[in-house]
XYZ file of C-alpha atoms in Angstrom:
691
model
C -22.541 15.273 -44.147
C -23.271 17.415 -47.264
C -22.030 20.979 -47.436
C -25.555 22.373 -47.421
C -26.447 20.455 -44.248
C -23.127 21.472 -42.642
C -23.854 25.161 -43.044
C -27.466 24.707 -42.020
C -26.277 23.178 -38.676
C -23.720 25.968 -38.268
C -26.436 28.592 -38.581
C -28.718 26.706 -36.233
C -25.962 26.462 -33.598
C -25.094 30.119 -33.989
C -28.734 31.123 -33.307
C -28.875 28.685 -30.362
C -25.742 30.249 -28.822
C -26.986 33.760 -29.462
C -30.235 32.968 -27.649
C -28.491 31.315 -24.684
C -30.532 31.946 -21.531
C -29.150 34.420 -19.031
C -30.403 35.242 -15.564
C -31.357 38.881 -15.270
C -29.313 41.116 -12.931
C -31.165 44.025 -11.398
C -28.255 45.601 -9.549
C -29.284 49.234 -9.051
C -27.066 51.771 -7.357
C -27.943 53.602 -4.180
C -29.246 56.679 -6.029
C -32.075 54.511 -7.354
C -33.218 53.597 -3.810
C -33.082 57.150 -2.422
C -36.520 57.848 -3.910
C -37.767 54.258 -4.363
C -40.775 53.172 -2.274
C -40.910 49.469 -1.457
C -44.234 47.578 -1.448
C -43.252 44.177 -0.037
C -46.789 42.808 0.634
C -45.829 41.611 4.111
C -48.085 39.512 6.356
C -46.794 40.100 9.864
C -49.579 38.180 11.637
C -49.844 34.735 10.024
C -46.997 34.381 7.470
C -46.405 31.068 5.789
C -42.711 31.848 5.371
C -40.340 33.891 7.495
C -37.500 35.193 5.317
C -34.399 35.789 7.429
C -31.625 38.027 6.049
C -28.605 38.781 8.241
C -26.752 41.944 7.116
C -23.525 43.614 7.963
C -22.869 46.716 5.803
C -23.192 46.253 1.990
C -26.555 48.117 2.002
C -26.640 48.312 -1.799
C -26.742 44.512 -2.038
C -29.360 44.287 0.642
C -31.651 46.787 -1.128
C -31.312 44.957 -4.441
C -32.089 41.676 -2.709
C -35.258 43.187 -1.224
C -36.158 44.696 -4.606
C -36.106 41.267 -6.250
C -38.133 39.742 -3.380
C -40.710 42.440 -4.034
C -41.004 41.469 -7.702
C -41.521 37.721 -7.363
C -43.821 35.202 -5.639
C -46.146 37.941 -4.401
C -48.915 35.422 -3.658
C -46.944 33.718 -0.834
C -47.699 35.013 2.653
C -44.374 36.084 4.147
C -42.574 38.178 6.688
C -39.087 39.588 6.225
C -36.762 39.682 9.254
C -33.501 41.579 8.780
C -30.881 41.265 11.499
C -28.606 44.318 11.280
C -25.381 43.225 12.884
C -24.238 46.665 14.049
C -23.472 47.882 10.513
C -21.281 50.922 10.164
C -22.562 52.140 6.766
C -25.988 53.555 5.811
C -27.785 50.248 6.324
C -30.044 51.342 9.165
C -30.920 54.652 7.544
C -32.218 52.929 4.402
C -33.868 49.970 6.200
C -35.886 52.282 8.480
C -37.610 53.791 5.425
C -38.968 50.395 4.307
C -42.472 49.650 5.611
C -43.487 46.230 6.887
C -40.145 44.557 7.391
C -38.922 43.545 10.873
C -35.524 44.968 11.777
C -33.519 43.495 14.620
C -30.623 45.786 15.517
C -27.603 44.433 17.350
C -25.684 46.797 19.614
C -22.627 44.620 19.097
C -21.488 42.358 16.279
C -22.739 38.810 16.880
C -21.685 37.137 13.595
C -23.682 35.328 10.927
C -24.671 32.178 12.855
C -26.021 33.905 15.916
C -27.944 36.402 13.740
C -29.691 33.550 11.913
C -30.690 31.971 15.234
C -31.870 35.375 16.486
C -34.067 35.667 13.418
C -35.490 32.149 13.829
C -36.428 32.930 17.439
C -38.298 36.067 16.319
C -40.067 34.382 13.401
C -43.772 33.364 13.089
C -43.868 31.419 9.816
C -44.397 27.701 9.378
C -41.244 27.777 7.260
C -37.904 29.542 7.668
C -36.181 30.755 4.520
C -32.542 31.705 4.982
C -31.300 34.156 2.399
C -27.983 35.985 2.004
C -28.193 39.709 1.436
C -25.805 39.473 -1.555
C -28.437 37.571 -3.634
C -31.046 38.491 -6.208
C -34.016 36.043 -6.369
C -35.743 35.025 -9.572
C -39.331 34.172 -10.502
C -40.718 31.219 -8.478
C -37.712 31.211 -6.169
C -39.848 30.507 -3.094
C -42.928 28.780 -4.557
C -40.803 26.061 -6.123
C -39.093 25.343 -2.794
C -42.497 25.013 -1.096
C -43.604 22.661 -3.896
C -41.092 20.053 -2.739
C -42.524 20.040 0.786
C -45.999 19.591 -0.771
C -44.975 16.838 -3.186
C -42.504 14.730 -1.200
C -42.650 13.028 2.166
C -39.978 13.455 4.909
C -38.538 16.680 3.573
C -36.084 18.349 5.883
C -34.756 21.223 3.800
C -34.709 22.406 0.204
C -32.017 24.530 -1.444
C -31.799 26.516 -4.652
C -29.747 26.607 -7.824
C -27.025 29.214 -7.037
C -25.770 31.216 -9.956
C -22.678 33.417 -10.232
C -22.873 36.953 -11.634
C -21.296 35.702 -14.882
C -24.265 33.316 -15.382
C -22.372 30.116 -14.549
C -23.412 27.652 -11.895
C -22.098 28.236 -8.395
C -23.855 25.240 -6.796
C -26.526 22.672 -7.610
C -26.578 21.117 -4.120
C -23.630 19.492 -2.415
C -22.375 15.935 -1.858
C -20.098 14.715 0.929
C -17.670 11.831 0.390
C -15.147 9.813 2.390
C -13.197 11.886 4.895
C -15.923 14.566 4.665
C -14.697 15.768 1.286
C -17.311 18.185 -0.058
C -18.276 18.709 -3.734
C -20.372 21.672 -4.855
C -22.216 20.115 -7.733
C -22.112 21.822 -11.139
C -19.657 24.592 -10.156
C -18.712 26.761 -13.212
C -21.003 24.728 -15.504
C -23.803 26.066 -17.694
C -26.954 27.074 -15.768
C -28.950 24.882 -18.165
C -26.764 21.804 -18.028
C -29.290 18.840 -17.842
C -27.207 17.095 -15.142
C -28.028 19.911 -12.724
C -31.552 20.749 -13.838
C -33.714 18.216 -12.009
C -34.952 17.737 -8.472
C -32.668 15.465 -6.496
C -31.661 14.429 -2.984
C -28.325 15.828 -1.852
C -26.291 15.827 1.383
C -26.716 19.538 1.945
C -27.485 22.877 0.243
C -25.960 26.231 0.890
C -27.497 28.405 3.559
C -27.435 31.274 1.017
C -30.926 30.082 0.059
C -32.400 27.330 2.200
C -35.988 26.551 3.167
C -36.933 24.376 6.161
C -39.685 24.120 8.781
C -39.419 26.376 11.792
C -40.316 23.573 14.218
C -39.159 19.969 14.322
C -41.617 17.071 14.885
C -41.322 17.550 18.670
C -42.247 21.288 18.462
C -38.720 22.587 19.057
C -37.151 25.363 17.024
C -34.876 24.222 14.183
C -31.698 26.285 14.604
C -28.006 26.305 13.716
C -25.522 24.812 16.195
C -23.473 27.567 17.856
C -20.515 25.123 18.144
C -19.704 26.458 14.705
C -19.464 30.158 15.721
C -19.053 32.582 14.153
C -19.620 30.908 10.728
C -18.763 28.155 8.226
C -20.036 24.586 8.184
C -23.128 25.607 10.169
C -25.639 24.803 7.361
C -23.636 21.667 6.467
C -23.992 20.459 10.025
C -27.647 21.546 10.179
C -28.566 19.484 7.146
C -26.851 16.415 8.599
C -28.869 16.777 11.814
C -32.069 16.938 9.742
C -30.933 13.765 7.850
C -29.526 11.624 10.627
C -31.301 12.866 13.761
C -34.738 13.731 12.337
C -34.584 11.169 9.446
C -35.501 13.754 6.839
C -34.274 14.302 3.299
C -32.403 17.290 1.827
C -33.407 18.289 -1.724
C -31.932 20.496 -4.410
C -34.598 22.361 -6.403
C -33.288 23.775 -9.725
C -36.523 25.700 -10.422
C -35.545 28.071 -7.577
C -32.806 30.162 -9.137
C -30.750 32.634 -7.033
C -28.101 35.021 -8.352
C -25.333 35.121 -5.743
C -22.473 37.669 -5.638
C -20.165 35.329 -3.745
C -17.907 36.682 -0.964
C -19.832 39.930 -0.740
C -21.910 38.743 2.227
C -20.174 38.938 5.561
C -19.061 36.711 8.348
C -19.079 39.675 10.676
C -15.895 41.003 12.263
C -14.473 37.548 12.268
C -10.913 36.318 12.449
C -9.086 34.917 9.454
C -11.462 33.034 7.090
C -9.009 30.222 6.370
C -8.430 29.538 10.051
C -12.174 29.511 10.687
C -12.754 27.074 7.799
C -10.055 24.761 9.032
C -11.273 24.800 12.653
C -14.939 24.163 11.765
C -14.064 21.565 9.160
C -12.298 19.601 11.904
C -15.381 19.862 14.174
C -17.651 18.773 11.351
C -15.441 15.777 10.467
C -15.256 14.599 14.125
C -19.052 14.685 14.321
C -20.071 13.236 10.977
C -17.177 11.382 9.339
C -18.591 7.930 10.175
C -21.592 8.691 7.948
C -19.546 9.162 4.780
C -17.707 6.211 3.322
C -18.304 6.630 -0.406
C -15.414 7.314 -2.759
C -15.460 10.671 -4.578
C -14.561 9.038 -7.907
C -15.666 5.875 -9.727
C -13.222 4.129 -12.029
C -14.926 2.648 -15.059
C -12.964 1.321 -18.031
C -9.854 3.094 -16.776
C -11.720 6.430 -16.662
C -12.525 8.440 -13.576
C -16.095 9.749 -13.049
C -17.251 11.978 -10.170
C -19.622 9.827 -8.094
C -22.444 12.314 -8.644
C -25.180 9.682 -8.150
C -23.994 8.254 -4.851
C -27.338 8.845 -3.120
C -29.218 6.658 -5.636
C -29.838 2.877 -5.593
C -28.561 0.789 -8.468
C -29.445 0.191 -11.246
C -29.327 3.527 -13.054
C -31.830 3.425 -15.891
C -31.812 5.327 -19.198
C -35.193 5.629 -20.925
C -35.163 6.285 -24.695
C -38.353 7.359 -26.431
C -39.472 8.401 -29.938
C -40.806 11.709 -28.673
C -41.427 13.540 -25.369
C -43.921 11.527 -23.323
C -47.056 13.587 -22.475
C -48.699 11.956 -19.430
C -52.054 13.720 -19.996
C -52.469 13.009 -23.677
C -52.081 9.299 -24.360
C -52.168 6.036 -22.428
C -48.628 5.023 -23.436
C -47.222 8.200 -21.850
C -49.428 7.753 -18.814
C -48.073 4.209 -18.389
C -44.486 5.479 -18.702
C -45.235 8.195 -16.159
C -46.266 5.529 -13.652
C -43.135 3.456 -14.409
C -41.051 6.555 -13.663
C -42.830 7.118 -10.367
C -42.406 3.517 -9.224
C -38.662 3.579 -9.954
C -38.144 7.037 -8.416
C -40.023 5.919 -5.254
C -37.520 3.075 -5.069
C -34.664 5.655 -5.353
C -33.382 4.688 -8.799
C -31.654 7.316 -10.951
C -33.743 7.901 -14.136
C -32.518 9.582 -17.299
C -34.674 10.322 -20.386
C -33.602 10.871 -23.995
C -35.747 11.762 -27.000
C -34.430 12.690 -30.474
C -35.649 16.260 -30.457
C -38.098 18.679 -28.831
C -40.639 21.234 -29.859
C -42.277 24.209 -28.065
C -45.150 22.148 -26.667
C -42.658 19.820 -24.968
C -41.407 22.432 -22.471
C -44.227 21.774 -20.024
C -43.486 18.023 -20.027
C -39.705 18.465 -19.725
C -40.292 20.636 -16.621
C -42.737 18.041 -15.255
C -40.217 15.171 -15.668
C -37.465 17.258 -14.047
C -39.778 18.049 -11.150
C -40.164 14.265 -10.616
C -36.411 13.954 -10.427
C -35.637 12.787 -13.972
C -32.586 14.007 -15.882
C -33.869 14.989 -19.327
C -31.135 15.264 -21.970
C -31.362 18.540 -23.924
C -29.012 20.485 -26.121
C -27.295 23.192 -24.104
C -24.589 25.849 -24.487
C -21.458 25.698 -22.336
C -19.961 28.790 -20.718
C -17.413 28.755 -23.579
C -20.266 28.922 -26.115
C -20.045 25.336 -27.379
C -23.305 23.531 -28.207
C -23.505 20.104 -26.603
C -25.987 17.806 -28.377
C -28.328 15.242 -26.824
C -26.696 12.276 -28.491
C -23.193 13.265 -27.313
C -24.431 13.718 -23.737
C -26.037 10.225 -23.745
C -22.910 8.558 -25.145
C -20.779 10.316 -22.531
C -23.088 9.097 -19.729
C -23.375 5.485 -20.938
C -20.572 4.281 -18.672
C -22.756 5.241 -15.641
C -25.891 3.522 -17.094
C -26.867 -0.050 -16.051
C -30.161 -0.559 -17.971
C -31.402 0.963 -21.218
C -35.222 0.899 -21.706
C -36.179 1.620 -25.340
C -39.716 2.195 -26.634
C -41.438 1.249 -29.903
C -39.917 -0.025 -33.158
C -38.924 3.389 -34.611
C -37.477 4.328 -31.240
C -35.353 1.181 -31.291
C -34.225 1.842 -34.874
C -33.209 5.438 -34.024
C -31.382 4.769 -30.788
C -29.795 1.479 -31.793
C -28.105 3.252 -34.699
C -26.647 5.892 -32.404
C -25.638 3.690 -29.424
C -24.799 0.217 -30.848
C -21.066 0.974 -31.050
C -20.944 2.418 -27.537
C -22.941 -0.057 -25.457
C -20.753 -2.289 -23.291
C -22.281 -4.095 -20.291
C -25.660 -2.341 -20.269
C -28.728 -4.583 -20.403
C -31.453 -3.528 -22.875
C -35.257 -3.671 -22.361
C -37.335 -3.282 -25.510
C -40.839 -2.026 -24.707
C -43.267 -2.778 -27.507
C -46.064 -0.621 -25.932
C -48.336 -2.495 -28.338
C -47.636 -4.608 -31.461
C -47.565 -1.930 -34.118
C -47.667 -4.305 -37.027
C -50.706 -6.091 -35.586
C -52.625 -2.819 -35.259
C -51.853 -1.973 -38.887
C -52.892 -5.440 -40.097
C -56.221 -5.049 -38.343
C -56.583 -1.595 -39.849
C -56.705 -3.020 -43.416
C -60.380 -3.866 -43.106
C -61.319 -0.223 -42.509
C -58.757 1.759 -44.470
C -57.537 1.305 -48.032
C -53.974 -0.059 -48.291
C -51.383 0.144 -51.046
C -48.506 -2.143 -51.857
C -46.204 0.524 -50.419
C -48.107 0.489 -47.118
C -47.944 -3.319 -47.068
C -44.151 -3.188 -47.536
C -43.858 -0.615 -44.820
C -45.788 -2.743 -42.364
C -43.671 -5.817 -43.169
C -40.599 -3.698 -42.356
C -42.241 -2.640 -39.108
C -42.958 -6.228 -38.182
C -39.389 -7.278 -39.003
C -38.061 -4.300 -36.949
C -40.219 -5.165 -33.935
C -39.042 -8.776 -33.843
C -35.408 -7.699 -34.443
C -35.677 -5.333 -31.455
C -37.096 -8.127 -29.280
C -34.449 -10.664 -30.349
C -31.622 -8.197 -29.763
C -32.795 -7.124 -26.303
C -32.181 -8.770 -22.987
C -35.836 -8.394 -21.960
C -39.127 -7.449 -23.590
C -41.901 -5.449 -21.932
C -45.328 -6.448 -23.196
C -48.558 -4.672 -22.436
C -50.563 -7.833 -21.747
C -50.475 -11.612 -21.868
C -52.133 -11.431 -25.310
C -48.998 -9.779 -26.823
C -46.777 -12.037 -24.785
C -48.347 -15.150 -26.297
C -48.327 -13.720 -29.851
C -44.616 -12.880 -29.825
C -43.688 -16.194 -28.182
C -45.539 -18.000 -30.994
C -43.360 -15.994 -33.388
C -40.012 -17.130 -32.003
C -39.367 -14.843 -29.036
C -38.254 -16.682 -25.872
C -41.248 -16.392 -23.548
C -38.906 -16.271 -20.509
C -37.552 -12.875 -21.611
C -41.049 -11.361 -22.060
C -42.370 -9.495 -18.995
C -45.869 -8.049 -18.777
C -45.924 -4.385 -17.677
C -49.370 -3.133 -18.408
C -51.240 0.142 -17.864
C -51.443 1.521 -14.307
C -54.701 2.672 -12.791
C -55.831 4.247 -9.576
C -58.266 2.299 -7.361
C -59.202 5.050 -4.932
C -61.137 7.431 -7.170
C -64.630 8.133 -5.905
C -67.651 8.158 -8.218
C -69.282 11.393 -7.111
C -72.638 11.304 -8.871
C -75.326 8.645 -9.087
C -77.268 7.429 -12.130
C -79.930 10.161 -12.109
C -77.407 12.954 -11.686
C -75.684 12.163 -14.961
C -76.410 12.831 -18.653
C -74.798 12.051 -21.967
C -72.142 9.766 -23.310
C -68.377 10.275 -23.067
C -65.850 9.454 -25.805
C -62.175 10.094 -25.121
C -58.993 9.568 -27.182
C -55.966 11.186 -28.794
C -56.635 11.760 -32.512
C -53.119 11.272 -33.745
C -54.046 7.609 -33.261
C -56.009 6.336 -36.296
C -58.093 3.742 -34.401
C -59.595 6.582 -32.334
C -60.554 8.559 -35.469
C -62.174 5.427 -36.926
C -64.037 4.739 -33.641
C -65.375 8.296 -33.550
C -66.585 8.050 -37.195
C -68.234 4.701 -36.456
C -69.913 6.195 -33.403
C -71.204 9.408 -34.985
C -72.082 8.087 -38.426
C -73.375 4.586 -37.753
C -74.206 4.055 -34.066
C -75.687 7.325 -32.806
C -78.326 7.703 -35.594
C -79.719 4.374 -34.335
C -79.691 5.669 -30.724
C -81.326 8.934 -31.678
C -84.219 7.083 -33.329
C -85.142 5.815 -29.853
C -83.910 8.654 -27.677
C -83.060 12.007 -29.313
C -82.056 13.545 -25.965
C -78.795 11.545 -25.672
C -75.677 13.535 -26.566
C -71.982 12.720 -26.777
C -69.079 14.681 -25.256
C -65.901 14.060 -27.296
C -62.582 14.804 -25.525
C -59.088 14.531 -26.904
C -56.332 16.494 -28.662
C -55.521 16.876 -32.362
C -58.856 16.133 -34.097
C -58.701 17.671 -37.568
C -60.590 20.879 -38.315
C -62.485 19.078 -41.069
C -63.924 16.497 -38.635
C -64.606 19.141 -35.951
C -66.707 21.180 -38.390
C -68.388 18.035 -39.732
C -69.370 16.505 -36.373
C -69.610 19.358 -33.848
C -73.262 20.015 -32.884
C -75.616 20.067 -29.920
C -75.718 16.255 -30.016
C -71.959 15.704 -30.633
C -69.977 18.165 -28.565
C -66.304 18.327 -29.645
C -64.505 19.578 -26.562
C -60.850 19.003 -27.592
C -58.020 18.658 -25.125
C -59.005 19.106 -21.452
C -56.441 19.766 -18.752
C -58.601 17.797 -16.286
C -61.108 15.118 -17.273
C -62.614 14.630 -13.792
C -65.660 16.786 -14.561
C -66.597 14.802 -17.646
C -66.200 11.397 -16.048
C -68.231 12.548 -13.067
C -71.094 14.030 -15.104
C -71.490 11.510 -18.024
C -73.762 8.470 -17.705
C -72.036 6.024 -20.112
C -68.555 5.716 -21.544
C -68.404 4.594 -25.191
C -65.375 3.107 -27.026
C -66.527 1.550 -30.348
C -62.995 0.483 -31.362
C -62.921 -1.658 -34.485
C -59.122 -2.206 -34.647
C -56.014 -1.581 -32.611
C -53.611 -3.444 -30.416
C -52.575 -3.441 -26.788
C -54.438 -2.565 -23.623
C -56.645 0.484 -23.940
C -55.908 3.173 -21.395
C -59.301 4.821 -21.930
C -61.126 1.667 -20.793
C -59.064 1.513 -17.621
C -59.631 5.204 -17.033
C -63.422 4.717 -17.220
C -63.111 1.866 -14.724
C -61.122 4.196 -12.434
C -64.063 6.583 -12.368
C -66.569 3.717 -12.075
C -68.236 4.934 -15.241
C -70.058 1.995 -16.987
C -68.671 1.099 -20.407
C -69.970 0.025 -23.812
C -67.207 -1.169 -26.066
C -66.001 -3.977 -28.406
C -63.679 -7.016 -28.067
C -60.816 -4.752 -29.270
C -61.631 -2.313 -26.388
C -61.383 -5.052 -23.685
C -58.483 -6.910 -25.264
C -55.857 -7.917 -22.710
C -57.988 -6.805 -19.742
C -60.079 -9.942 -19.023
C -63.301 -7.954 -18.876
C -66.532 -9.989 -19.080
C -69.609 -8.951 -20.967
C -72.496 -7.900 -18.669
C -70.204 -8.108 -15.635
C -67.575 -5.421 -16.165
C -68.793 -3.815 -19.401
C -71.282 -4.279 -22.257
C -69.396 -5.701 -25.261
C -70.753 -5.846 -28.773
C -69.212 -7.442 -31.855
C -66.926 -5.321 -34.045
C -68.963 -3.558 -36.785
C -72.261 -4.341 -35.133
C -73.648 -0.828 -34.908
C -77.186 -1.968 -33.956
C -76.064 -4.057 -30.970
C -73.745 -1.251 -29.814
C -76.643 1.212 -30.011
C -78.911 -1.205 -28.097
C -76.273 -1.518 -25.367
C -76.102 2.244 -25.057
C -79.875 2.552 -24.763
C -80.108 -0.303 -22.235
C -77.358 1.049 -19.998
C -78.564 4.611 -20.335
C -82.041 3.742 -19.099
C -81.499 0.782 -16.752
C -80.269 1.986 -13.360
C -79.981 -1.580 -11.982
C -77.667 -2.636 -14.835
C -75.751 0.609 -14.546
C -75.103 0.116 -10.853
C -74.010 -3.498 -11.384
C -71.314 -2.477 -13.864
C -70.297 0.472 -11.645
C -69.880 -1.720 -8.603
C -67.752 -4.262 -10.500
C -65.336 -1.637 -11.843
C -62.711 -1.768 -9.099
C -62.647 -5.562 -9.143
C -61.873 -5.469 -12.837
C -59.178 -2.880 -12.353
C -57.179 -4.496 -9.567
C -54.763 -6.357 -11.952
C -53.815 -2.905 -13.310
C -53.352 -1.282 -9.915
C -50.120 0.447 -8.951
C -49.542 -2.349 -6.418
C -49.662 -5.139 -9.026
C -48.003 -3.333 -11.948
C -45.420 -1.753 -9.664
C -44.291 -5.228 -8.677
C -44.068 -6.209 -12.345
C -41.778 -3.260 -13.046
C -39.509 -3.995 -10.082
C -39.450 -7.704 -10.911
C -38.357 -6.894 -14.446
C -35.565 -4.678 -13.163
C -34.345 -7.197 -10.564
C -34.469 -10.020 -13.113
C -32.017 -8.105 -15.350
C -29.801 -6.411 -12.800
C -28.128 -8.582 -10.211
C -25.859 -5.829 -8.857
C-alpha cells in the first residue's frame, strides 16, 4: 500500500469512527416533569397494543420512559397500563397528573411477575407489550415488532435490541444450550455489529421489551407462570411455553431499539437476588432441560466458536455479489431475492457480502436484514476500531458451508480475497447470464474497438475460469447450459435456476379498459437503451402512421437526461423509476420489448406474463422461456421494425387475439413459478451439501 493511500484510509477511518452512531438518551430530571404536560395519544376503547409497565419507585425513570413513548410510533393505537406496586416515593403523585394512562395501585407489594399478570388481566389490546420502566424507547420501537407478526407465520413473541447506557449491546435475543446454559447474544458488542442486526429466531427475548398476543389460539390469556414468583426466569419460561406448547416461534427484531438502564428496575421487596436466580434456574431446568441438547461451542480447525446459529438448518450459505442487490430495479436482483426467500423459508442461515455500499443501498440493506439476512458492513467496535467487510467474511468462513458467487467480476473480486482462506466450502458460480455472449451480440448495434474486443475476450475467459473452478454452476436457462457445456464445462455441474414469477396475480382490467403500450427496463443495461431507441425511432413512427392515438409509457431507473429530453412527449411518456408497477401493468393494453441483443432470460417478459399483459417482442426477448409465437406472445424478427409495428397494431385492435394471449400467460409462466424454481434451488443445494 502506497503512503498516499495509507493516509487516505486513515482519514476515512477517523471520520467513520467520529460519526459512529449513538442511541439518543433523553434522561430528564424531575424538575423537567414538574411542569411538563404529557400528550400520550391513548386509545382506551379499542387499542391494538396494551403497553404494560410495572413500577416500584424510580419515578424519574418511569417518566422518561413515558416521555419517549410519547415521542415515537404515534400512529399505533395503544393503551398504557402502569401497575404501581405500592411505591414509597413520589410515583403516584406524578402518575396521577398524566391524562389517559391506566394506573393500577397495589395496597401491598406483589412483585414484578404478579404485576405483569395483573396488567394483562386488565388489558384490552390484541397485543401485549411488556416494557420495563427503566427503558427509553426509540423510533419504530413498536411498529417494527408488529411488522414481524404481519410478515411471518406462527409468531409467538418478538423482542427488541436492548442497549446499555454506554451504547453497547445488552442483548440481541437469547439462546439456550445443553444444561439450560443461557447466552445473551451480542452482549457488550457494537450496536451496529452485522451479526446482531438482522431478524432471527431465538429461544427467548428479555421481558424488558417483549410483544406477544394477549390471547392464545384457544382464547385464553397468555400470562406468566407464577411458579417463578416473585421474578427471574418468568419470560424465559413463557417463551418456551409459546414454542413447545403453542408451537410458535420467538423472534429477535433489531429494528426495535430500546435503551435499558440495567438493574434500575425492581423485583419488588424481594429476597436476595442470587438466591432467587438459583432457585428459579433450578425450576426452569427441571421443566425444560430435555429440550436443549446443543453444545454451546463448536470446535472447527482447533478453534472454538459460539454456536450462534444453532436454530438454523445446514448448510449455511454465503452470497457474494458485485453490488447491493435491488429487488425492485432489475431482474437479476429480483431472482436473487426469490432465492433468498426460498432458502430462508427452509430455515437456512444466509449471509450477504458486497464490496462496498453507497447511500442508495441503505433501503436494500434494511430490507435484506428484515428478511433475516446477515449483511456484512463496516462497523466500529466499542473500542473505536473499524472492522472491514472483508475481515468479517474471512473470520466467518469457518462457519460457512456453501459460497454462492455472482457474475464474472464478482468472481474475480471475491476469489482474490478468499482463495487463500477457503477450506472445505463448496462454491457455486452464478453466471446470471453469459456476459461475453451479450457483448458479442451487441457488436451489430454498437461500434467496437480493439480494446473492447480484448476486454470481452478477458470476460469470456474469466467466466469459463469461474465455472471450471467452482463445484457447481447456476445457469439462467437451458440455452446457457447447452452453450457452456459445448465449451468444455461438465454439464453435470450446471444447474438451471431461472427467474421466479408469481402465478396468482389477477388481471384487473379487460381489453376496452386499457390504453397505451408499456416499456419497462433498467437503463444501466445497454440492451434496454438500444431497445428503447429502436422502439421510439424506428417502430413507433410506423405505428403512428396508422394510429396516432397510441402512446408509450416508459418505466425504469437511470435513463440519461439527454434521452429523457429527446424522447419525452405526449406520445412517449418517460415515467422513470416507479415504486410500484401494478398501476401501469393494469392500465396498459400491450407490453413491448423490442430487444435486439442481450443474453439470459428476460425478467420483464416474465413480469408481463405475471400480469397477463399480452406481449410483442423478439427472439431475444423470449430466449430461454419456450414461448411460442401467436400462442404466448407475438414475436417479430430482430431489426424488423415493420413487422413489430404491425404486431402492435394487430394486438392493440384485435380483442380476440388479445384475450387468447392473455389466457395463455399463466401456462407459459408455470416453469418459472416459485414451486418449480424453488425445487431447482433446493436441489442445487442438496446436490452440493450432503451434511
